[in-house]
C-alpha positions as a printed Julia matrix, in Angstrom:
611×3 Matrix{Float64}:
   5.0     9.84  -31.62
   6.59   12.46  -29.41
   9.85   11.69  -27.75
  10.39   12.28  -24.04
   7.63   13.98  -22.19
   7.48   17.36  -23.87
   4.11   18.86  -24.62
   3.02   18.97  -28.24
   0.02   20.48  -30.02
  -3.49   19.59  -28.86
  -4.7    16.15  -29.93
  -8.05   14.47  -29.85
  -8.85   11.5   -27.62
  -7.83    8.91  -30.18
  -4.23   10.15  -30.29
  -1.64    9.93  -27.54
  -0.89   13.02  -25.52
  -2.61   16.35  -25.12
  -1.04   19.24  -23.23
  -2.8    20.29  -20.07
  -2.2    22.35  -16.98
  -1.9    19.21  -14.87
  -5.45   18.15  -13.96
  -7.5    15.77  -16.06
 -11.22   16.2   -15.61
 -13.3    12.99  -15.57
 -14.42   13.58  -19.19
 -10.95   14.59  -20.44
  -8.62   12.41  -22.53
  -6.84    9.73  -20.49
  -9.07   10.21  -17.41
  -9.84    6.46  -17.22
  -6.27    5.58  -18.11
  -4.98    7.68  -15.21
  -7.21    5.79  -12.76
  -4.83    2.85  -13.33
  -1.56    4.27  -14.65
   0.29    7.57  -14.56
   2.19    6.87  -17.76
   3.99    4.22  -19.82
   7.72    4.62  -20.48
  10.1     2.97  -22.93
  13.76    2.9   -21.87
  16.48    1.89  -24.32
  20.28    1.69  -24.29
  22.1     4.41  -26.2
  25.8     3.88  -26.95
  26.61    7.51  -26.16
  24.11    8.26  -23.38
  23.66    4.86  -21.74
  20.1     4.26  -20.55
  17.81    6.76  -22.24
  14.1     7.53  -22.07
  12.81    6.86  -25.56
   9.08    7.45  -25.16
   6.52    8.53  -22.56
   2.79    7.89  -23.07
   0.67    9.99  -22.74
   3.19   12.57  -23.93
   1.6    15.32  -21.79
   2.53   13.56  -18.56
   5.32   15.62  -17.02
   8.22   13.87  -15.34
  10.97   15.9   -13.66
  14.56   15.39  -14.78
  15.29   13.58  -11.52
  12.35   11.21  -12.05
  13.42   10.54  -15.65
  16.93    9.74  -14.5
  15.68    7.38  -11.78
  13.34    5.57  -14.18
  16.15    5.14  -16.73
  18.64    3.64  -14.25
  16.11    1.48  -12.4
  14.57    0.03  -15.57
  17.76   -1.92  -16.42
  19.42   -4.6   -14.29
  22.9    -3.53  -13.28
  25.99   -5.27  -14.64
  26.16   -7.66  -11.67
  22.86   -9.33  -12.58
  23.71  -10.67  -16.03
  20.06  -11.01  -17.07
  19.62  -12.51  -20.54
  16.24  -12.97  -22.15
  13.11  -11.48  -20.56
  13.01  -10.3   -16.95
  10.24   -8.71  -14.88
  10.75   -6.7   -11.71
   9.57   -3.48  -10.09
  10.92   -0.4    -8.38
   9.54    2.46   -6.28
  10.7     6.07   -6.52
   9.91    9.26   -4.67
   7.84   11.8    -6.58
   9.7    15.08   -7.01
   8.24   18.56   -7.18
   4.85   18.07   -5.53
   1.61   16.65   -6.85
   0.99   17.57  -10.49
  -2.37   15.93  -11.07
  -5.13   16.54   -8.5
  -6.92   13.3    -7.77
 -10.39   12.82   -9.15
 -13.37   12.3    -6.87
 -13.37    8.69   -8.12
  -9.77    8.27   -6.9
 -10.75    9.35   -3.38
 -13.79    7.04   -3.52
 -11.58    4.1    -4.49
  -9.12    4.85   -1.69
 -11.88    5.22    0.92
 -13.04    1.66    0.31
  -9.61    0.05   -0.12
  -7.52   -1.61    2.6
  -4.97    0.9     3.91
  -2.12   -1.26    2.57
  -3.52   -1.05   -0.99
  -4.39    2.63   -1.27
  -2.72    4.87   -3.83
   0.74    6.13   -3.01
   0.46    9.92   -2.55
   4.2    10.65   -2.79
   5.74    7.69   -4.66
   5.53    6.01   -8.05
   5.78    2.29   -8.67
   7.6     1.24  -11.83
   6.66   -2.19  -13.21
   9.38   -3.29  -15.64
   9.57   -5.8   -18.48
  13.22   -5.91  -19.62
  14.48   -7.74  -22.69
  18.14   -8.4   -23.47
  18.89  -10.7   -26.43
  21.74  -11.06  -28.9
  21.24   -8.96  -32.02
  23.99   -8.71  -34.63
  22.26   -5.72  -36.26
  22.94   -3.63  -33.16
  26.39   -2.08  -32.74
  26.79   -3.38  -29.19
  25.62   -6.85  -30.21
  22.57   -6.89  -27.93
  19.0    -5.64  -28.11
  18.27   -3.98  -24.73
  14.97   -2.33  -23.99
  12.49   -1.97  -21.1
   8.78   -1.3   -21.11
   7.76    0.36  -17.83
   4.29    0.93  -16.39
   4.32    3.83  -13.9
   1.48    3.77  -11.37
   0.54    4.79   -7.83
  -1.27    1.47   -7.31
   0.59   -1.44   -5.64
  -1.08   -4.0    -7.96
   2.08   -5.93   -8.79
   0.34   -9.14   -9.97
  -2.04   -7.29  -12.28
   0.63   -5.12  -13.9
   3.02   -8.05  -14.31
   0.26   -9.97  -16.1
  -0.45   -6.92  -18.27
   3.24   -6.57  -19.17
   3.44  -10.28  -20.06
   0.76   -9.67  -22.69
   1.89   -6.29  -23.98
   5.7    -6.21  -23.83
   6.57   -9.15  -26.18
   4.14   -7.77  -28.76
   5.51   -4.25  -28.35
   9.13   -5.35  -28.81
   8.08   -6.81  -32.17
   5.66   -4.13  -33.42
   6.72   -1.06  -31.4
   4.72    2.16  -31.23
   1.42    1.28  -32.98
   0.87   -1.65  -30.62
   1.5     0.51  -27.53
  -0.83    3.24  -28.7
  -3.64    0.7   -29.17
  -3.04   -0.75  -25.68
  -3.12    2.69  -24.03
  -6.43    3.45  -25.75
  -7.84    0.13  -24.49
  -6.78    0.9   -20.91
  -8.49    4.29  -21.29
 -11.77    2.35  -21.68
 -11.37    0.29  -18.49
 -13.78    0.87  -15.59
 -12.34    2.49  -12.45
 -10.69    0.17   -9.88
 -13.52    0.43   -7.34
 -12.88   -1.72   -4.24
 -15.13   -4.76   -3.87
 -15.87   -5.08   -7.59
 -14.89   -7.86   -9.99
 -13.85   -6.26  -13.28
 -13.26   -7.51  -16.81
 -10.35   -5.65  -18.41
  -9.94   -6.21  -22.17
  -6.48   -5.8   -23.7
  -5.02   -7.15  -26.95
  -7.83   -9.64  -27.5
  -7.6   -11.02  -23.95
  -9.87  -10.26  -21.0
  -8.21  -10.05  -17.59
 -10.7   -10.71  -14.81
  -9.7    -9.23  -11.45
 -11.25   -8.57   -8.05
 -10.32   -5.2    -6.54
  -9.79   -5.77   -2.79
 -12.05   -3.95   -0.35
 -11.6    -3.18    3.35
 -14.86   -5.11    3.84
 -13.39   -8.33    2.38
 -12.91  -11.18    4.83
  -9.35  -12.52    5.18
  -8.92  -15.71    3.15
  -7.84  -18.81    5.08
  -7.27  -20.85    1.92
  -6.04  -20.27   -1.62
  -8.02  -17.61   -3.49
 -11.05  -18.84   -5.4
 -11.47  -18.1    -9.07
 -14.49  -16.06  -10.12
 -17.16  -17.4   -12.44
 -16.68  -16.32  -16.03
 -19.76  -17.6   -17.82
 -21.04  -15.78  -20.91
 -17.8   -13.82  -21.38
 -16.39  -14.18  -24.9
 -13.48  -14.8   -25.0
 -12.96  -16.8   -21.79
 -11.1   -14.43  -19.44
  -7.73  -14.93  -17.83
  -8.65  -14.95  -14.13
  -6.13  -13.37  -11.76
  -6.71  -14.68   -8.24
  -5.2   -11.49   -6.81
  -4.11   -8.08   -8.1
  -1.34   -7.74   -5.53
  -0.45  -10.93   -3.64
   2.81  -12.66   -4.56
   3.6   -16.35   -4.16
   4.76  -15.82   -0.59
   5.95  -19.4    -0.12
   8.19  -19.23   -3.21
   9.61  -15.86   -2.12
  10.35  -17.06    1.43
  11.57  -20.58    0.61
  15.21  -19.92    1.61
  14.24  -18.01    4.81
  11.26  -19.98    6.16
  13.16  -20.75    9.37
  13.47  -17.01   10.01
  10.05  -15.73    8.9
   9.09  -14.74   12.43
  12.35  -12.84   12.98
  11.82  -11.0     9.68
   8.23  -10.25   10.7
   9.51   -8.6    13.9
  12.07   -6.56   11.95
   9.31   -5.32    9.63
   6.94   -4.56   12.54
   9.61   -2.51   14.3
  10.64   -0.6    11.15
  14.24   -1.83   11.3
  16.61   -0.94    8.42
  17.18   -4.03    6.25
  19.42   -4.48    3.22
  18.39   -7.3     0.86
  21.21   -8.36   -1.48
  19.89  -10.62   -4.25
  21.28  -12.08   -7.48
  18.81  -10.23   -9.74
  16.28   -7.37   -9.67
  13.46   -9.94   -9.98
  14.52  -11.77   -6.79
  15.31   -8.49   -5.0
  11.96   -6.84   -5.76
   9.9    -9.93   -4.94
  11.65  -10.43   -1.59
  11.21   -6.78   -0.58
   7.52   -6.79   -1.57
   7.0   -10.08    0.28
   8.62   -8.65    3.41
   6.53   -5.46    3.34
   3.35   -7.53    2.89
   4.06   -9.47    6.12
   2.23   -6.87    8.18
  -1.07   -6.86    6.29
  -3.67   -5.67    7.07
  -1.4    -3.04    8.68
  -0.08   -0.41    6.3
   3.68   -0.57    5.84
   4.6     2.97    6.95
   8.37    2.87    6.36
  10.13    3.54    3.09
  11.01    0.58    0.87
  12.73    0.16   -2.46
  12.21   -3.19   -4.22
  15.18   -2.43   -6.49
  17.79    0.24   -5.82
  21.08    1.22   -7.52
  24.05    3.47   -6.83
  22.65    5.91   -9.42
  19.47    6.56   -7.47
  18.94   10.18   -6.41
  18.48    9.06   -2.77
  21.75    7.09   -2.69
  23.57    9.62   -0.47
  20.57    9.96    1.83
  20.39    6.2     2.48
  24.14    5.57    2.76
  25.2     8.48    4.99
  27.02    7.59    8.2
  26.44   10.93    9.9
  23.15    9.7    11.36
  21.42    6.42   12.22
  20.38    4.24    9.26
  16.91    5.23    7.98
  13.9     2.94    8.43
  13.95    1.49    4.93
  13.98   -1.94    3.28
  16.45   -1.71    0.42
  16.65   -4.31   -2.38
  19.95   -4.32   -4.29
  22.03   -6.57   -6.58
  25.38   -4.78   -6.4
  27.78   -6.23   -3.73
  29.22   -2.72   -3.42
  26.36   -2.01   -0.98
  27.82   -4.51    1.5
  30.8    -2.2     1.96
  28.81    1.04    1.75
  26.19   -0.08    4.3
  28.45   -1.92    6.76
  26.94    0.2     9.54
  23.41   -1.15    8.89
  22.18   -3.56   11.59
  20.55   -6.19    9.34
  21.62   -7.63    5.96
  19.83  -10.46    4.14
  21.96  -12.1     1.44
  20.01  -14.38   -0.9
  21.56  -16.91   -3.29
  20.37  -18.02   -6.71
  16.77  -19.34   -6.58
  16.42  -23.13   -6.59
  14.07  -25.18   -8.72
  10.7   -26.07   -7.12
  10.67  -29.3    -5.18
  12.34  -30.02   -1.88
  12.89  -27.21    0.6
  16.18  -25.47   -0.26
  18.89  -25.2     2.33
  17.81  -22.57    4.85
  20.1   -19.59    5.19
  21.75  -19.26    8.59
  21.83  -16.46   11.1
  25.31  -14.93   11.04
  27.18  -12.21   12.87
  27.57   -8.87   11.12
  31.34   -9.13   11.61
  31.37  -12.0     9.09
  30.15   -9.78    6.27
  32.69   -9.54    3.45
  32.69   -6.93    0.73
  33.11   -9.57   -1.98
  31.82  -13.13   -2.08
  29.48  -12.75    0.88
  27.73  -16.07    1.41
  23.94  -16.28    1.73
  22.75  -15.6     5.24
  20.85  -13.27    7.54
  23.52  -11.09    9.12
  22.17   -9.56   12.32
  22.65   -9.32   16.07
  18.9    -9.05   16.64
  17.27  -11.36   19.23
  13.55  -12.05   18.76
  11.06  -11.08   21.44
   8.78  -14.03   20.64
   9.62  -17.71   20.6
   9.8   -19.35   17.19
   6.68  -21.17   16.0
   8.2   -24.57   15.13
   4.78  -25.97   14.23
   4.6   -23.67   11.19
   7.84  -24.99    9.7
   6.77  -28.59   10.36
   3.46  -27.92    8.62
   5.17  -26.42    5.58
   7.69  -29.28    5.4
   4.84  -31.78    5.57
   3.19  -29.93    2.7
   6.35  -30.28    0.61
   6.51  -34.01    1.33
   2.9   -34.4     0.21
   3.61  -32.22   -2.87
   1.03  -29.68   -1.74
   0.54  -26.93   -4.39
   2.48  -23.72   -3.84
  -0.7   -21.63   -3.58
  -1.87  -23.8    -0.65
   1.52  -23.45    1.06
   1.32  -19.69    0.5
  -2.16  -19.63    2.05
  -0.82  -21.41    5.17
   2.07  -18.96    5.48
  -0.07  -15.89    4.81
  -2.7   -16.97    7.36
   0.02  -17.48    9.98
   1.39  -13.96    9.42
  -2.11  -12.46    9.3
  -3.1   -14.01   12.64
   0.23  -13.0    14.19
  -0.29   -9.36   13.13
  -3.93   -9.35   14.19
  -3.11  -10.88   17.58
  -0.59   -8.09   18.1
  -2.99   -5.3    17.07
  -6.27   -6.57   18.58
  -5.51   -5.33   22.12
  -4.97   -1.86   20.7
  -8.19   -1.54   18.72
 -10.81   -4.22   19.34
 -13.88   -2.56   20.89
 -15.56   -3.99   23.96
 -17.88   -3.02   26.8
 -17.32   -0.23   29.22
 -19.18    0.52   32.38
 -21.0     3.84   32.44
 -22.34    3.91   28.87
 -21.76    2.96   25.27
 -18.58    4.2    23.6
 -19.01    6.38   20.54
 -18.2     4.28   17.47
 -18.2     1.09   19.59
 -19.45   -2.24   18.27
 -20.33   -0.83   14.87
 -17.03    1.0    14.41
 -14.87    0.39   11.34
 -11.65    1.06   13.21
 -10.62   -2.52   12.46
 -12.13   -5.19   10.19
 -13.89   -8.16   11.73
 -11.38  -10.85   12.55
 -11.74  -14.54   11.83
 -10.03  -15.58   15.03
 -11.04  -17.0    18.39
 -13.77  -14.69   19.79
 -12.57  -12.44   22.59
 -14.25  -11.94   25.95
 -16.1    -8.61   26.19
 -13.33   -6.64   27.88
 -12.46   -3.09   27.01
  -9.62   -2.85   24.48
  -7.44    0.14   24.66
  -8.1     2.26   21.58
 -11.86    1.86   22.0
 -11.53    3.18   25.56
 -10.15    6.48   24.25
 -13.45    7.32   22.57
 -15.76    9.54   24.66
 -19.11    8.12   25.75
 -21.82    8.54   23.13
 -24.17   10.22   25.61
 -21.62   13.05   25.94
 -22.18   14.06   22.29
 -24.82   16.82   22.21
 -25.99   18.74   19.13
 -25.17   22.33   20.1
 -21.8    21.85   21.76
 -18.38   21.09   20.28
 -17.8    17.29   20.19
 -15.78   15.99   23.16
 -12.07   15.32   22.68
 -10.55   11.86   22.15
  -8.56   10.85   25.23
  -4.74   10.73   24.79
  -2.96    7.41   24.25
  -0.98    6.5    27.38
   1.5     3.69   26.85
   1.66    2.65   30.51
  -2.13    2.35   30.74
  -2.17    0.2    27.62
   0.61   -2.1    28.87
  -1.28   -2.62   32.12
  -4.38   -3.63   30.14
  -2.51   -6.49   28.43
  -2.82   -8.73   31.49
  -6.55   -9.16   30.92
  -6.84   -8.49   27.18
  -3.44   -9.14   25.63
  -2.36  -11.18   22.59
  -2.27  -14.36   24.69
  -6.04  -14.57   24.12
  -5.62  -15.19   20.39
  -2.03  -16.38   19.96
  -0.28  -19.42   21.44
   3.2   -17.97   20.99
   5.09  -17.21   24.18
   7.69  -14.53   24.66
   8.29  -10.96   25.74
   5.15   -9.35   24.31
   5.56   -6.31   26.58
   9.07   -5.69   25.26
   7.83   -6.0    21.67
   5.07   -3.43   22.3
   7.53   -1.02   23.96
   9.83   -1.23   20.92
   6.85   -0.93   18.55
   5.82    2.36   20.2
   9.13    3.86   18.98
   8.68    2.71   15.38
   7.28    4.57   12.35
   4.56    1.92   12.12
   3.07    2.87   15.48
   3.12    6.54   14.52
   1.46    5.83   11.16
  -1.03    3.39   12.67
  -2.0     5.77   15.5
  -2.42    8.76   13.18
  -4.73    6.73   10.93
  -6.79    5.39   13.85
  -7.02    8.83   15.49
  -8.18   10.31   12.18
 -10.89    7.62   11.83
 -12.03    8.18   15.43
 -12.19   11.96   14.9
 -14.25   11.42   11.72
 -16.57    9.07   13.61
 -17.07   11.69   16.33
 -17.8    14.34   13.72
 -20.31   12.04   12.0
 -22.06   11.28   15.3
 -22.21   14.98   16.08
 -23.79   15.64   12.66
 -26.37   12.91   13.38
 -27.12   14.48   16.77
 -27.74   17.87   15.11
 -30.03   16.29   12.5
 -32.05   14.49   15.19
 -32.48   17.64   17.32
 -35.45   20.05   17.21
 -34.03   22.84   15.07
 -37.0    25.23   15.49
 -36.68   25.29   19.29
 -32.93   25.95   19.03
 -33.44   28.86   16.58
 -35.95   30.71   18.79
 -33.36   32.63   20.84
 -30.43   32.63   18.38
 -29.0    35.61   16.55
 -28.58   35.72   12.76
 -24.81   35.36   13.2
 -25.24   32.09   15.14
 -27.73   30.75   12.57
 -25.44   31.61    9.63
 -22.56   29.95   11.48
 -24.64   26.76   11.78
 -25.4    26.81    8.03
 -21.73   27.2     7.14
 -20.66   24.38    9.48
 -23.38   22.04    8.19
 -22.34   22.76    4.6
 -18.7    22.09    5.4
 -19.58   18.71    6.92
 -21.82   17.85    4.0
 -18.92   18.49    1.62
 -16.62   16.28    3.72
 -19.24   13.54    4.01
 -19.99   13.57    0.28
 -16.25   13.34   -0.41
 -16.3    10.03    1.55
 -14.33   11.53    4.41
 -17.06   11.0     7.01
 -18.89    7.72    7.76
 -22.42    9.19    7.49
 -25.61    7.45    6.33
 -27.44    8.81    3.28
 -30.56    9.45    5.39
 -28.51   11.75    7.64
 -27.19   13.64    4.62
 -30.76   14.2     3.35
 -31.83   15.52    6.76
 -28.81   17.85    6.83
 -29.72   19.27    3.4
 -33.31   19.76    4.53
 -32.08   21.5     7.7
 -29.96   23.89    5.62
 -32.95   24.75    3.4
 -35.14   25.31    6.47
 -32.6    27.51    8.24
 -31.77   29.58    5.13
 -35.51   30.03    4.45
 -35.94   31.58    7.91
 -33.36   34.3     7.27
 -33.9    37.74    5.68
 -33.84   37.86    1.88
 -30.48   39.66    1.7
 -28.79   36.91    3.74
 -30.51   34.23    1.65
 -28.97   35.74   -1.49
 -25.52   35.71    0.15
 -25.81   32.1     1.32
 -27.56   30.81   -1.82
 -26.52   33.04   -4.75
 -28.65   32.59   -7.89
């Protein structure tokens, strides 16, 4: 086994690590492995060096020195946590030095069908950690300390935690041979294609998972287990690859869930101080999942230490605090980040049963560097009134000993409907006098909602699309109208969130603040991109439905060649799943290209279609 991540001599597929120039072709070693994981790391404690990177699999995966350092420090709980035994948690780090492995076509296909909140991270790595610290008299320091880390771009925390629970204990006993076998098994897994239920064999166990798709309907109850007939051995069914036990995570802050939802929606800086990396990372991931199906567009770090390479960037006082949710365990951050507007201090987790004492809202001036009591320290005032019925419903569930997954389903549905009610006025298509909007009722700008049906009024984002009758084959597609905040706010009177949500409050004020947040910018860019792709697809359809022979009668060779090149460019984009185009339209476009090229002189045909 090679140490670190240095490149060694070429190896065949059965051995770990083969040097490459960065890209792994679909038939190359570790191509299937890299659809799930970037690499697997082993971090140990060295008496002279401290945390040290012992192994990286595959050994050809190149980590920068800064990434290695971050992985080493973040893979161990800091001294304030005192974690004995086995602990699982996760971290998220910024990729350094640009993209080193071009994504496969399959990767883009998977992302195109996935919910935006579950797509691959283009600029960050997740680290899923299984840490073991036990007494060991044979070790000089008296303790065995080692972490097994799965590095991935996928936010599948439940899946990778389950995988670590199977692999890590065995690895700590048998070491390298076990890990090599596991990596080879993962390299046989099918790709994580959205909408599919997959059986993933590892170490004699089959994990059965459903990969979420943007076409999936939101669940109103606890997830249902898939059938697993005729599968020897009987699989371990994971009800979700990514969803945490939201009720367990939020137990101490249930009274403030709505306030925390607003802070997340507005991209407010939030420091989460927890007793351990496990509690810290789960709380941060739970908070960032509050906005689903919206993508969380701000930075977040489930576990963060003073050794992180971005420590100075996040703690500087020369500018406003960045829009980041930071999970820490070191009380030193209370002093360092005194200028941050919101701090959530969590105590030790309580045993399941009765609802634990709810943390209180406290003034920031009451923050103490040492011995800060649990509480939500903030001066923030919510725009919306608190939904007291939710807390009563959850308390009633506790009294009736309702299972935690049912309580989580209640809480998740509440947050889902709250987010959807906020976003519906921005995106839900409706009717418009004067013609049908391009990408109207059939548009995929937003998934179908399982909420109270809305009256057929125009909703704002749909109104920015040009009329479909204005799209003609031989002219440039019309422009999308600009988003005007005042026009949108005026539209709320007839089509606002009050149509789907009973909560009262200052919705206008919440929207105005939202427009200044990173989430609005990220949301609008994504929607504008989808609308532009829809317009381009409709324009391609209009060209394919037109009479090409009549158009070509009075056109020069330059104009005809220009048409061929543009059609080819759009075919490439459509085939790369970047345009929502039907297969029948693609076939017509290919036929059009053949027809047009066949009408040109032989010398031009050779240029456009070289042998």
